[in-house]
Tab-separated table of C-alpha atoms in Angstrom:
chain	number	residue	atom	x	y	z
A	733	MET	CA	4.129	-0.886	-21.333
A	734	VAL	CA	3.122	-4.884	-21.140
A	735	ALA	CA	6.204	-5.511	-19.044
A	736	ASP	CA	5.114	-2.824	-16.245
A	737	VAL	CA	1.529	-4.414	-16.055
A	738	LEU	CA	2.634	-7.928	-15.768
A	739	ARG	CA	5.412	-6.912	-13.333
A	740	ARG	CA	2.659	-5.230	-11.231
A	741	GLY	CA	0.501	-8.223	-11.433
A	742	ILE	CA	3.075	-10.497	-10.126
A	743	HIS	CA	4.056	-8.173	-7.205
A	744	ASP	CA	0.352	-7.839	-6.422
A	745	GLY	CA	0.154	-11.709	-6.569
A	746	ASP	CA	-2.673	-11.586	-9.095
A	747	ILE	CA	-0.549	-13.088	-11.492
A	748	ALA	CA	0.952	-16.553	-10.432
A	749	GLY	CA	1.954	-19.971	-11.760
A	750	SER	CA	2.292	-20.170	-15.396
A	751	LEU	CA	1.935	-17.507	-18.159
A	752	ASP	CA	0.520	-18.202	-21.404
A	753	GLU	CA	1.806	-16.495	-24.457
A	754	ARG	CA	-1.284	-16.748	-26.592
A	755	ALA	CA	-3.633	-15.553	-23.600
A	756	LEU	CA	-1.151	-12.419	-23.125
A	757	ILE	CA	-1.346	-11.734	-26.868
A	758	VAL	CA	-5.245	-11.660	-26.858
A	759	ASP	CA	-5.382	-9.895	-23.361
A	760	PHE	CA	-2.607	-6.821	-24.128
A	761	ASN	CA	-4.071	-6.932	-28.060
A	762	VAL	CA	-0.283	-6.750	-28.989
A	763	SER	CA	2.010	-8.896	-31.265
A	764	ARG	CA	3.792	-12.124	-30.253
A	765	ASN	CA	6.999	-10.284	-30.637
A	766	THR	CA	5.725	-7.663	-27.886
A	767	ILE	CA	4.742	-10.316	-25.577
A	768	ARG	CA	7.996	-11.969	-26.143
A	769	GLU	CA	10.114	-8.866	-25.188
A	770	ALA	CA	8.090	-8.112	-22.018
A	771	LEU	CA	8.850	-11.413	-20.927
A	772	ALA	CA	12.458	-11.238	-21.686
A	773	ILE	CA	12.513	-7.934	-19.546
A	774	LEU	CA	10.393	-9.907	-16.410
A	775	SER	CA	13.064	-12.798	-17.223
A	776	GLY	CA	16.047	-10.589	-16.693
A	777	GLU	CA	14.775	-9.122	-13.729
A	778	GLY	CA	14.234	-12.758	-12.002
A	779	LEU	CA	10.535	-12.683	-11.930
A	780	ILE	CA	9.673	-15.218	-14.179
A	781	ASP	CA	11.370	-18.366	-15.681
A	782	ARG	CA	11.176	-19.346	-19.315
A	783	ALA	CA	12.160	-22.742	-20.513
A	784	PRO	CA	11.302	-24.765	-24.078
A	785	ARG	CA	8.577	-27.284	-23.514
A	786	VAL	CA	7.877	-26.446	-19.716
A	787	GLY	CA	6.838	-22.946	-20.444
A	788	THR	CA	6.760	-19.750	-18.652
A	789	HIS	CA	6.388	-19.467	-14.768
A	790	VAL	CA	6.417	-16.816	-12.160
A	791	VAL	CA	9.218	-17.663	-9.816
A	792	ALA	CA	9.551	-14.511	-7.549
A	793	ARG	CA	7.224	-12.258	-5.834
A	794	LYS	CA	8.288	-8.924	-4.533
A	795	LEU	CA	8.201	-7.739	-0.975
A	796	ASP	CA	6.406	-4.268	0.006
A	797	HIS	CA	8.231	-2.254	2.220
A	798	GLY	CA	5.707	0.527	3.233
A	799	LEU	CA	7.214	4.135	3.021
A	800	ASP	CA	4.084	5.501	5.253
A	801	ALA	CA	4.752	3.795	8.415
A	802	LEU	CA	8.253	4.215	9.824
A	803	GLN	CA	9.508	0.602	10.594
A	804	GLY	CA	12.714	-1.609	10.564
A	805	LEU	CA	13.044	-4.340	8.286
A	806	GLN	CA	12.281	-7.055	10.811
A	807	GLU	CA	8.987	-5.060	12.230
A	808	THR	CA	8.191	-4.841	8.526
A	809	PHE	CA	8.591	-8.546	7.508
A	810	VAL	CA	7.528	-10.115	10.830
A	811	HIS	CA	5.124	-12.252	8.946
A	812	VAL	CA	6.942	-12.908	5.803
A	813	GLY	CA	10.199	-14.229	7.132
A	814	GLU	CA	13.289	-14.140	9.277
A	815	VAL	CA	15.485	-11.239	9.077
A	816	HIS	CA	19.150	-11.635	9.829
A	817	ASN	CA	21.861	-8.860	9.870
A	818	VAL	CA	25.503	-9.435	8.954
A	819	VAL	CA	27.442	-6.757	10.736
A	820	ARG	CA	30.417	-5.768	8.745
A	821	VAL	CA	31.384	-2.522	10.418
A	822	ALA	CA	30.118	-1.053	13.816
A	823	THR	CA	32.626	1.463	15.244
A	824	LEU	CA	33.032	5.344	16.186
A	825	VAL	CA	33.943	7.424	13.221
A	826	ASP	CA	34.494	11.088	12.599
A	827	PRO	CA	31.446	11.730	10.296
A	828	PRO	CA	31.788	13.615	7.014
A	829	ARG	CA	30.549	16.952	7.374
A	830	ALA	CA	27.217	16.408	5.456
A	831	VAL	CA	26.303	13.591	7.822
A	832	ALA	CA	27.437	15.655	10.889
A	833	GLY	CA	25.241	18.655	9.802
A	834	LYS	CA	22.256	16.501	9.379
A	835	LEU	CA	22.632	15.011	12.725
A	836	GLY	CA	23.459	18.123	14.556
A	837	LEU	CA	26.880	16.837	15.596
A	838	GLY	CA	29.421	19.575	15.286
A	839	THR	CA	32.706	17.916	15.861
A	840	THR	CA	31.526	14.997	17.708
A	841	GLN	CA	32.208	11.442	16.738
A	842	ALA	CA	29.241	9.460	15.583
A	843	VAL	CA	28.660	5.854	15.589
A	844	TYR	CA	28.829	3.811	12.174
A	845	ILE	CA	27.241	0.677	11.454
A	846	GLU	CA	27.397	-1.258	8.026
A	847	ARG	CA	25.094	-4.073	7.657
A	848	ILE	CA	24.094	-6.769	5.056
A	849	ARG	CA	20.376	-7.638	5.928
A	850	HIS	CA	19.091	-11.071	4.952
A	851	LEU	CA	15.631	-12.258	4.663
A	852	ASP	CA	15.460	-15.994	5.135
A	853	ASP	CA	19.196	-16.194	4.047
A	854	GLU	CA	18.767	-14.014	1.028
A	855	PRO	CA	20.745	-10.765	0.948
A	856	ILE	CA	17.820	-7.855	0.316
A	857	SER	CA	19.733	-4.813	1.421
A	858	LEU	CA	23.044	-2.936	2.319
A	859	ASP	CA	22.583	-0.314	5.311
A	860	VAL	CA	24.912	2.225	6.163
A	861	THR	CA	23.878	4.024	9.334
A	862	TYR	CA	25.384	6.995	11.380
A	863	LEU	CA	23.952	7.445	14.961
A	864	VAL	CA	24.331	10.230	17.426
A	865	PRO	CA	26.858	9.083	19.934
A	866	ASP	CA	24.687	9.334	23.322
A	867	LEU	CA	22.447	6.607	21.779
A	868	GLY	CA	24.721	4.987	19.226
A	869	ILE	CA	27.632	4.041	21.845
A	870	PRO	CA	24.985	2.061	24.258
A	871	LEU	CA	23.693	0.450	21.196
A	872	LEU	CA	26.865	-1.207	20.229
A	873	ASP	CA	26.632	-3.376	23.332
A	874	HIS	CA	23.368	-5.008	22.014
A	875	ASP	CA	22.782	-7.725	19.423
A	876	LEU	CA	22.698	-6.044	16.124
A	877	GLU	CA	22.418	-9.274	14.200
A	878	ALA	CA	19.080	-9.979	15.506
A	879	ASN	CA	17.556	-6.584	16.298
A	880	ASP	CA	16.615	-3.517	14.101
A	881	VAL	CA	18.433	-0.206	15.160
A	882	PHE	CA	15.013	1.286	15.545
A	883	VAL	CA	13.721	-0.960	18.244
A	884	LEU	CA	17.110	-0.639	20.162
A	885	LEU	CA	17.187	3.106	19.638
A	886	GLU	CA	13.622	3.296	21.312
A	887	MET	CA	14.824	1.080	24.218
A	888	ILE	CA	18.024	2.835	24.833
A	889	ALA	CA	16.219	6.495	24.476
A	890	GLY	CA	13.184	5.283	26.601
A	891	GLU	CA	10.906	7.071	23.999
A	892	THR	CA	9.598	6.400	20.626
A	893	LEU	CA	10.956	7.838	17.227
A	894	HIS	CA	8.690	10.374	15.820
A	895	HIS	CA	9.298	10.527	12.055
A	896	ALA	CA	11.814	10.367	9.313
A	897	SER	CA	12.490	12.205	6.256
A	898	MET	CA	13.503	10.187	3.060
A	899	THR	CA	14.567	10.442	-0.521
A	900	VAL	CA	14.379	7.719	-2.843
A	901	GLU	CA	16.387	7.150	-6.011
A	902	ALA	CA	17.393	4.503	-8.419
A	903	ILE	CA	20.973	3.499	-8.749
A	904	ALA	CA	23.210	1.071	-10.670
A	905	ALA	CA	24.818	-1.489	-8.229
A	906	ASP	CA	28.412	-0.798	-7.961
A	907	PRO	CA	30.594	-3.888	-8.280
A	908	HIS	CA	31.233	-4.024	-4.427
A	909	THR	CA	27.701	-3.580	-3.527
A	910	ALA	CA	26.368	-6.036	-6.356
A	911	ALA	CA	28.939	-8.607	-4.501
A	912	GLN	CA	27.358	-8.198	-1.157
A	913	LEU	CA	23.721	-8.358	-2.399
A	914	GLU	CA	24.625	-11.227	-4.967
A	915	VAL	CA	23.162	-9.303	-7.932
A	916	GLY	CA	24.927	-8.458	-11.182
A	917	SER	CA	27.039	-5.350	-11.264
A	918	GLY	CA	25.074	-2.594	-12.753
A	919	SER	CA	21.624	-4.063	-11.541
A	920	PRO	CA	19.330	-1.553	-10.816
A	921	LEU	CA	18.650	-0.636	-6.807
A	922	LEU	CA	16.706	1.540	-4.617
A	923	LEU	CA	18.468	3.781	-2.569
A	924	LEU	CA	16.730	5.289	0.304
A	925	GLU	CA	18.217	7.912	2.519
A	926	ARG	CA	16.136	8.329	5.686
A	927	LEU	CA	16.777	10.669	8.587
A	928	THR	CA	14.939	9.731	11.663
A	929	HIS	CA	14.116	11.965	14.479
A	930	LEU	CA	13.544	10.901	18.036
A	931	GLY	CA	10.705	11.864	20.636
A	932	ALA	CA	8.579	15.246	21.094
A	933	ALA	CA	11.873	17.080	20.526
A	934	ARG	CA	12.118	15.606	17.227
A	935	ARG	CA	15.849	15.330	17.446
A	936	PRO	CA	17.616	13.734	14.341
A	937	VAL	CA	19.508	10.852	15.666
A	938	ASP	CA	19.669	8.198	12.838
A	939	LEU	CA	20.939	8.743	9.248
A	940	GLU	CA	20.758	5.704	6.973
A	941	TYR	CA	21.649	5.015	3.426
A	942	ILE	CA	20.073	2.073	2.656
A	943	ARG	CA	20.747	0.216	-0.924
A	944	MET	CA	17.511	-2.447	-1.577
A	945	ARG	CA	17.510	-5.098	-4.246
A	946	SER	CA	14.810	-4.063	-6.555
A	947	ASP	CA	14.141	-7.390	-7.831
A	948	ARG	CA	13.187	-8.336	-4.284
A	949	ILE	CA	11.574	-5.093	-2.559
A	950	CYS	CA	9.372	-2.493	-3.672
A	951	LEU	CA	8.286	0.594	-1.769
A	952	ARG	CA	4.501	1.126	-1.339
A	953	SER	CA	3.139	4.535	-0.637
A	954	THR	CA	-0.114	6.956	-0.585
A	955	ALA	CA	-0.289	10.310	-1.459
A	956	GLN	CA	-3.415	12.668	-0.439
A	957	ARG	CA	-4.571	15.352	-2.885
A	958	ARG	CA	-4.118	18.528	-0.976
A	959	THR	CA	-4.249	21.415	-3.493
A	960	GLU	CA	-6.980	23.295	-4.840
A	961	ASN	CA	-6.191	23.639	-8.755
A	962	GLN	CA	-7.045	26.481	-11.090
A	963	TRP	CA	-8.756	25.157	-14.248
A	964	PRO	CA	-6.080	24.533	-16.885
A	965	ARG	CA	-5.574	26.734	-20.328
B	1471	MET	CA	29.385	5.235	1.319
B	1472	VAL	CA	31.179	8.251	0.060
B	1473	ALA	CA	29.248	8.385	-3.172
B	1474	ASP	CA	25.709	8.480	-1.294
B	1475	VAL	CA	26.631	11.028	1.081
B	1476	LEU	CA	28.101	13.125	-1.694
B	1477	ARG	CA	25.201	12.508	-3.930
B	1478	ARG	CA	22.581	13.695	-1.474
B	1479	GLY	CA	24.640	16.737	-0.689
B	1480	ILE	CA	24.477	17.606	-4.017
B	1481	HIS	CA	20.975	16.963	-4.490
B	1482	ASP	CA	20.289	19.010	-1.249
B	1483	GLY	CA	22.276	21.885	-2.545
B	1484	ASP	CA	24.733	21.801	0.159
B	1485	ILE	CA	27.321	20.877	-2.219
B	1486	ALA	CA	27.683	22.941	-5.277
B	1487	GLY	CA	30.560	24.466	-7.381
B	1488	SER	CA	34.054	22.741	-7.427
B	1489	LEU	CA	34.953	19.441	-5.267
B	1490	ASP	CA	38.511	19.273	-4.054
B	1491	GLU	CA	39.868	15.719	-3.862
B	1492	ARG	CA	42.304	16.701	-0.801
B	1493	ALA	CA	39.327	18.248	1.013
B	1494	LEU	CA	37.345	15.060	0.774
B	1495	ILE	CA	39.926	12.707	1.762
B	1496	VAL	CA	40.143	14.692	4.898
B	1497	ASP	CA	36.458	14.944	5.344
B	1498	PHE	CA	35.561	11.519	4.740
B	1499	ASN	CA	39.066	10.146	6.326
B	1500	VAL	CA	39.275	7.596	3.688
B	1501	SER	CA	42.239	6.939	0.941
B	1502	ARG	CA	42.521	8.876	-2.493
B	1503	ASN	CA	41.325	5.706	-4.343
B	1504	THR	CA	38.244	5.419	-2.353
B	1505	ILE	CA	37.558	9.333	-3.232
B	1506	ARG	CA	38.087	8.763	-6.744
B	1507	GLU	CA	36.028	5.770	-7.060
B	1508	ALA	CA	33.089	7.577	-5.366
B	1509	LEU	CA	33.647	10.573	-7.892
B	1510	ALA	CA	33.836	8.082	-10.762
B	1511	ILE	CA	30.186	6.841	-9.653
B	1512	LEU	CA	28.790	10.386	-9.620
B	1513	SER	CA	30.504	11.352	-12.998
B	1514	GLY	CA	28.845	8.418	-14.573
B	1515	GLU	CA	25.427	9.461	-13.089
B	1516	GLY	CA	26.039	12.812	-14.652
B	1517	LEU	CA	26.089	14.671	-11.434
B	1518	ILE	CA	29.509	15.901	-11.813
B	1519	ASP	CA	32.030	16.633	-14.384
B	1520	ARG	CA	35.815	15.726	-14.019
B	1521	ALA	CA	38.650	17.275	-16.393
B	1522	PRO	CA	42.518	17.408	-16.219
B	1523	ARG	CA	43.592	20.865	-14.737
B	1524	VAL	CA	40.036	22.217	-14.550
B	1525	GLY	CA	39.001	19.941	-11.670
B	1526	THR	CA	35.885	18.465	-10.701
B	1527	HIS	CA	32.549	20.256	-10.759
B	1528	VAL	CA	28.992	19.886	-9.855
B	1529	VAL	CA	26.842	19.916	-12.906
B	1530	ALA	CA	23.409	18.723	-12.078
B	1531	ARG	CA	21.304	18.868	-9.253
B	1532	LYS	CA	18.162	16.450	-9.061
B	1533	LEU	CA	14.419	17.687	-8.646
B	1534	ASP	CA	12.244	16.625	-5.765
B	1535	HIS	CA	9.195	15.168	-6.432
B	1536	GLY	CA	6.983	14.614	-3.234
B	1537	LEU	CA	5.421	11.364	-2.738
B	1538	ASP	CA	3.183	12.735	0.097
B	1539	ALA	CA	1.231	15.274	-1.933
B	1540	LEU	CA	-0.670	13.919	-4.804
B	1541	GLN	CA	0.388	16.532	-7.539
B	1542	GLY	CA	0.777	16.479	-11.317
B	1543	LEU	CA	4.385	17.306	-12.668
B	1544	GLN	CA	3.373	20.808	-13.862
B	1545	GLU	CA	2.099	21.395	-10.512
B	1546	THR	CA	5.165	20.072	-8.749
B	1547	PHE	CA	7.722	22.005	-10.821
B	1548	VAL	CA	5.594	25.289	-11.337
B	1549	HIS	CA	8.457	27.090	-9.735
B	1550	VAL	CA	11.369	25.103	-11.281
B	1551	GLY	CA	10.605	25.287	-15.210
B	1552	GLU	CA	8.213	24.748	-17.947
B	1553	VAL	CA	6.570	21.264	-18.352
B	1554	HIS	CA	5.882	20.467	-21.734
B	1555	ASN	CA	4.338	17.024	-22.822
B	1556	VAL	CA	5.118	15.148	-26.234
B	1557	VAL	CA	1.945	13.044	-26.664
B	1558	ARG	CA	2.966	9.720	-28.584
B	1559	VAL	CA	-0.443	8.057	-28.299
B	1560	ALA	CA	-3.898	8.899	-26.797
B	1561	THR	CA	-6.626	6.610	-27.934
B	1562	LEU	CA	-9.309	4.218	-26.774
B	1563	VAL	CA	-8.200	0.533	-26.086
B	1564	ASP	CA	-9.160	-2.671	-24.753
B	1565	PRO	CA	-7.201	-2.601	-21.509
B	1566	PRO	CA	-5.407	-5.760	-20.139
B	1567	ARG	CA	-7.263	-7.517	-17.648
B	1568	ALA	CA	-4.912	-6.427	-14.739
B	1569	VAL	CA	-5.711	-2.753	-15.689
B	1570	ALA	CA	-9.295	-3.366	-16.047
B	1571	GLY	CA	-9.415	-4.642	-12.663
B	1572	LYS	CA	-7.866	-1.899	-10.896
B	1573	LEU	CA	-9.983	0.648	-12.506
B	1574	GLY	CA	-13.194	-1.568	-11.825
B	1575	LEU	CA	-13.848	-1.567	-15.896
B	1576	GLY	CA	-15.234	-5.065	-16.529
B	1577	THR	CA	-15.322	-5.297	-20.559
B	1578	THR	CA	-15.510	-1.484	-21.208
B	1579	GLN	CA	-12.693	0.170	-23.057
B	1580	ALA	CA	-10.291	2.583	-21.373
B	1581	VAL	CA	-8.465	5.644	-22.582
B	1582	TYR	CA	-4.693	5.128	-23.302
B	1583	ILE	CA	-2.467	8.154	-23.257
B	1584	GLU	CA	1.483	7.622	-23.625
B	1585	ARG	CA	3.622	10.874	-22.986
B	1586	ILE	CA	7.233	12.104	-22.846
B	1587	ARG	CA	7.256	14.729	-20.294
B	1588	HIS	CA	9.788	17.241	-20.938
B	1589	LEU	CA	11.047	20.100	-18.314
B	1590	ASP	CA	12.580	22.852	-20.053
B	1591	ASP	CA	12.957	20.643	-23.121
B	1592	GLU	CA	14.802	17.879	-21.458
B	1593	PRO	CA	13.087	14.876	-21.325
B	1594	ILE	CA	12.480	13.554	-17.585
B	1595	SER	CA	9.806	10.927	-17.519
B	1596	LEU	CA	7.695	8.557	-19.737
B	1597	ASP	CA	4.168	8.255	-18.666
B	1598	VAL	CA	1.709	5.252	-19.698
B	1599	THR	CA	-1.982	6.255	-18.601
B	1600	TYR	CA	-5.002	4.256	-18.309
B	1601	LEU	CA	-8.574	6.377	-17.530
B	1602	VAL	CA	-11.917	5.216	-17.143
B	1603	PRO	CA	-13.804	6.118	-20.400
B	1604	ASP	CA	-16.388	8.728	-18.811
B	1605	LEU	CA	-13.734	10.929	-17.938
B	1606	GLY	CA	-10.935	9.549	-20.510
B	1607	ILE	CA	-12.982	10.271	-23.746
B	1608	PRO	CA	-13.752	14.052	-22.883
B	1609	LEU	CA	-10.175	14.442	-21.630
B	1610	LEU	CA	-9.027	13.760	-25.162
B	1611	ASP	CA	-10.426	16.818	-26.369
B	1612	HIS	CA	-8.263	18.970	-24.250
B	1613	ASP	CA	-4.760	20.315	-24.493
B	1614	LEU	CA	-2.390	17.257	-23.395
B	1615	GLU	CA	0.717	18.940	-24.326
B	1616	ALA	CA	0.319	21.825	-21.871
B	1617	ASN	CA	-1.821	20.409	-19.066
B	1618	ASP	CA	-1.575	17.658	-16.276
B	1619	VAL	CA	-4.072	14.863	-16.578
B	1620	PHE	CA	-4.977	15.446	-12.714
B	1621	VAL	CA	-6.119	18.947	-13.383
B	1622	LEU	CA	-8.048	18.081	-16.645
B	1623	LEU	CA	-9.737	15.052	-14.444
B	1624	GLU	CA	-10.714	17.475	-11.751
B	1625	MET	CA	-12.265	19.800	-14.211
B	1626	ILE	CA	-14.166	17.476	-16.274
B	1627	ALA	CA	-15.523	15.461	-12.978
B	1628	GLY	CA	-16.197	18.884	-11.240
B	1629	GLU	CA	-14.742	17.124	-8.267
B	1630	THR	CA	-11.151	16.827	-6.392
B	1631	LEU	CA	-9.185	13.811	-6.592
B	1632	HIS	CA	-8.900	11.973	-3.216
B	1633	HIS	CA	-5.840	10.045	-3.211
B	1634	ALA	CA	-3.604	7.690	-4.863
B	1635	SER	CA	-1.849	4.285	-3.886
B	1636	MET	CA	1.575	4.067	-5.209
B	1637	THR	CA	4.509	1.451	-5.556
B	1638	VAL	CA	8.109	2.366	-6.608
B	1639	GLU	CA	10.631	0.143	-8.187
B	1640	ALA	CA	14.119	0.686	-9.843
B	1641	ILE	CA	14.177	-0.763	-13.317
B	1642	ALA	CA	16.906	-0.827	-15.870
B	1643	ALA	CA	16.140	1.291	-19.089
B	1644	ASP	CA	15.006	-0.867	-22.026
B	1645	PRO	CA	16.224	0.308	-25.449
B	1646	HIS	CA	13.115	1.881	-26.463
B	1647	THR	CA	12.555	3.887	-23.108
B	1648	ALA	CA	16.395	4.950	-23.177
B	1649	ALA	CA	15.992	6.397	-26.547
B	1650	GLN	CA	12.811	8.465	-25.448
B	1651	LEU	CA	14.455	9.499	-22.214
B	1652	GLU	CA	17.977	10.411	-24.229
B	1653	VAL	CA	19.675	8.036	-21.454
B	1654	GLY	CA	21.983	5.075	-21.931
B	1655	SER	CA	20.305	1.538	-22.310
B	1656	GLY	CA	20.337	-0.166	-18.987
B	1657	SER	CA	20.572	3.091	-17.009
B	1658	PRO	CA	18.835	2.983	-13.641
B	1659	LEU	CA	15.096	4.404	-13.399
B	1660	LEU	CA	12.371	4.931	-10.938
B	1661	LEU	CA	9.173	3.092	-11.907
B	1662	LEU	CA	6.452	4.473	-10.342
B	1663	GLU	CA	2.934	2.711	-10.417
B	1664	ARG	CA	0.132	5.117	-9.332
B	1665	LEU	CA	-3.616	4.469	-9.014
B	1666	THR	CA	-5.600	7.772	-8.432
B	1667	HIS	CA	-9.186	7.790	-6.535
B	1668	LEU	CA	-11.726	10.462	-7.412
B	1669	GLY	CA	-13.982	12.223	-4.920
B	1670	ALA	CA	-15.927	11.177	-1.936
B	1671	ALA	CA	-16.625	7.830	-3.716
B	1672	ARG	CA	-12.790	7.283	-4.022
B	1673	ARG	CA	-13.400	5.708	-7.397
B	1674	PRO	CA	-10.467	4.492	-9.306
B	1675	VAL	CA	-10.073	6.403	-12.432
B	1676	ASP	CA	-6.386	6.902	-13.439
B	1677	LEU	CA	-3.688	4.124	-13.542
B	1678	GLU	CA	-0.436	5.318	-14.502
B	1679	TYR	CA	3.155	3.666	-15.087
B	1680	ILE	CA	5.787	6.185	-14.735
B	1681	ARG	CA	9.226	5.972	-15.699
B	1682	MET	CA	11.583	8.674	-14.442
B	1683	ARG	CA	14.955	9.437	-14.982
B	1684	SER	CA	16.613	9.078	-11.561
B	1685	ASP	CA	19.536	11.331	-12.784
B	1686	ARG	CA	17.047	14.102	-12.808
B	1687	ILE	CA	14.508	13.331	-10.320
B	1688	CYS	CA	14.266	11.859	-6.862
B	1689	LEU	CA	11.258	11.065	-4.613
B	1690	ARG	CA	10.803	12.683	-1.339
B	1691	SER	CA	8.640	11.220	1.441
B	1692	THR	CA	8.016	11.424	5.238
B	1693	ALA	CA	7.042	8.327	7.514
B	1694	GLN	CA	5.356	8.653	10.816
B	1695	ARG	CA	6.306	6.486	13.573
B	1696	ARG	CA	2.888	4.411	14.587
B	1697	THR	CA	3.781	1.355	16.291
B	1698	GLU	CA	4.398	0.694	19.770
B	1699	ASN	CA	7.203	-1.907	20.060
B	1700	GLN	CA	8.155	-4.645	22.162
B	1701	TRP	CA	11.639	-4.549	23.590
B	1702	PRO	CA	14.031	-6.547	21.664
B	1703	ARG	CA	15.721	-9.888	22.492
């Protein structure tokens, strides 16, 4: 797919500045219509800008968020820009059973935090966080607007986080989320569920549902080949 | 978000069978409207079925595709069902420059394969694959409908794949892809770009653009905490 190759080129920084339709027709060896369809897709995603006479220009490059290393947003983007959080909710709640189960809570309350996370004043993700109360309650006394939860958890616990298990899905932005993230309703978002475990005991302490703008963030990872295969039929 | 917690519960298999609105209101401690909005989201995603008198039932569970281990679809779902590929294109092409660059090809041609991948007769992903010619040309003589490309590559090369670097994005299905995958136009899809490296030399040999139905597949991964942090402000 032409759009996929161009999109990755833009993200990787290999494609920047202006795009020439005729050069793309030669490079991809496809029709003018195919190139125009691809550019329309990328334009719809906000990656390029097309105007008569002015031509086609790359306007946005996505940010990489590594899936291999467990890092907060501020740690990840420390060299990219300023992360600032708008805290919409930060309180104690009776967690849903599924959440209580994952955090090993029984009938105890959990700390619930809802934040809109901005990079240089642009909203990039809407994070819902459930924390175990022994760490979550002291965490509420700290500055949640300027700090990653991960860093605060490690300071309060006095030990480092160990690992997180994650799932990634693509979802359509519901109207509420779309408004918060300043994207169109129905826009594709990445949804990351992340259960983070603390210290040598690997205790689950932090369960997050992170909705990321896919026009601004892409996830990056590495996989190792582990299995020995049988020859195919 | 109620929908996020329920969605994960369904995927994990913790929530199955019928869902009771009143029990959910108690469990999540939210209004009937909030529960109904969440159920409407999940219904729209095809995960649950809602009918008057009959009530709300879980109808679909997603499949996990591990991001940590480098496996083909057939290797991944060997215990889940039968993977069958419809090969739409399999030919030599002049690759776009961005593709040639990643595969280290210069001006050589590449093998281009386009497949719709089915699990038990349901289309789950649309895969576009570029292969280096010394491995890709012999691969064209094999049965691409029944075999993973990874397994064929290892057989032809006589050595195992080493690792892959990947990026994950959420995109909206364009009309062509939507028709092939039998989803609505604009539905959220996961787009995985995967560059796979072969053997001890770690030569890049296989570049794929994989569009997955997010209503049927979710990606699973693990992250390790590596960095020592400074205490927050």
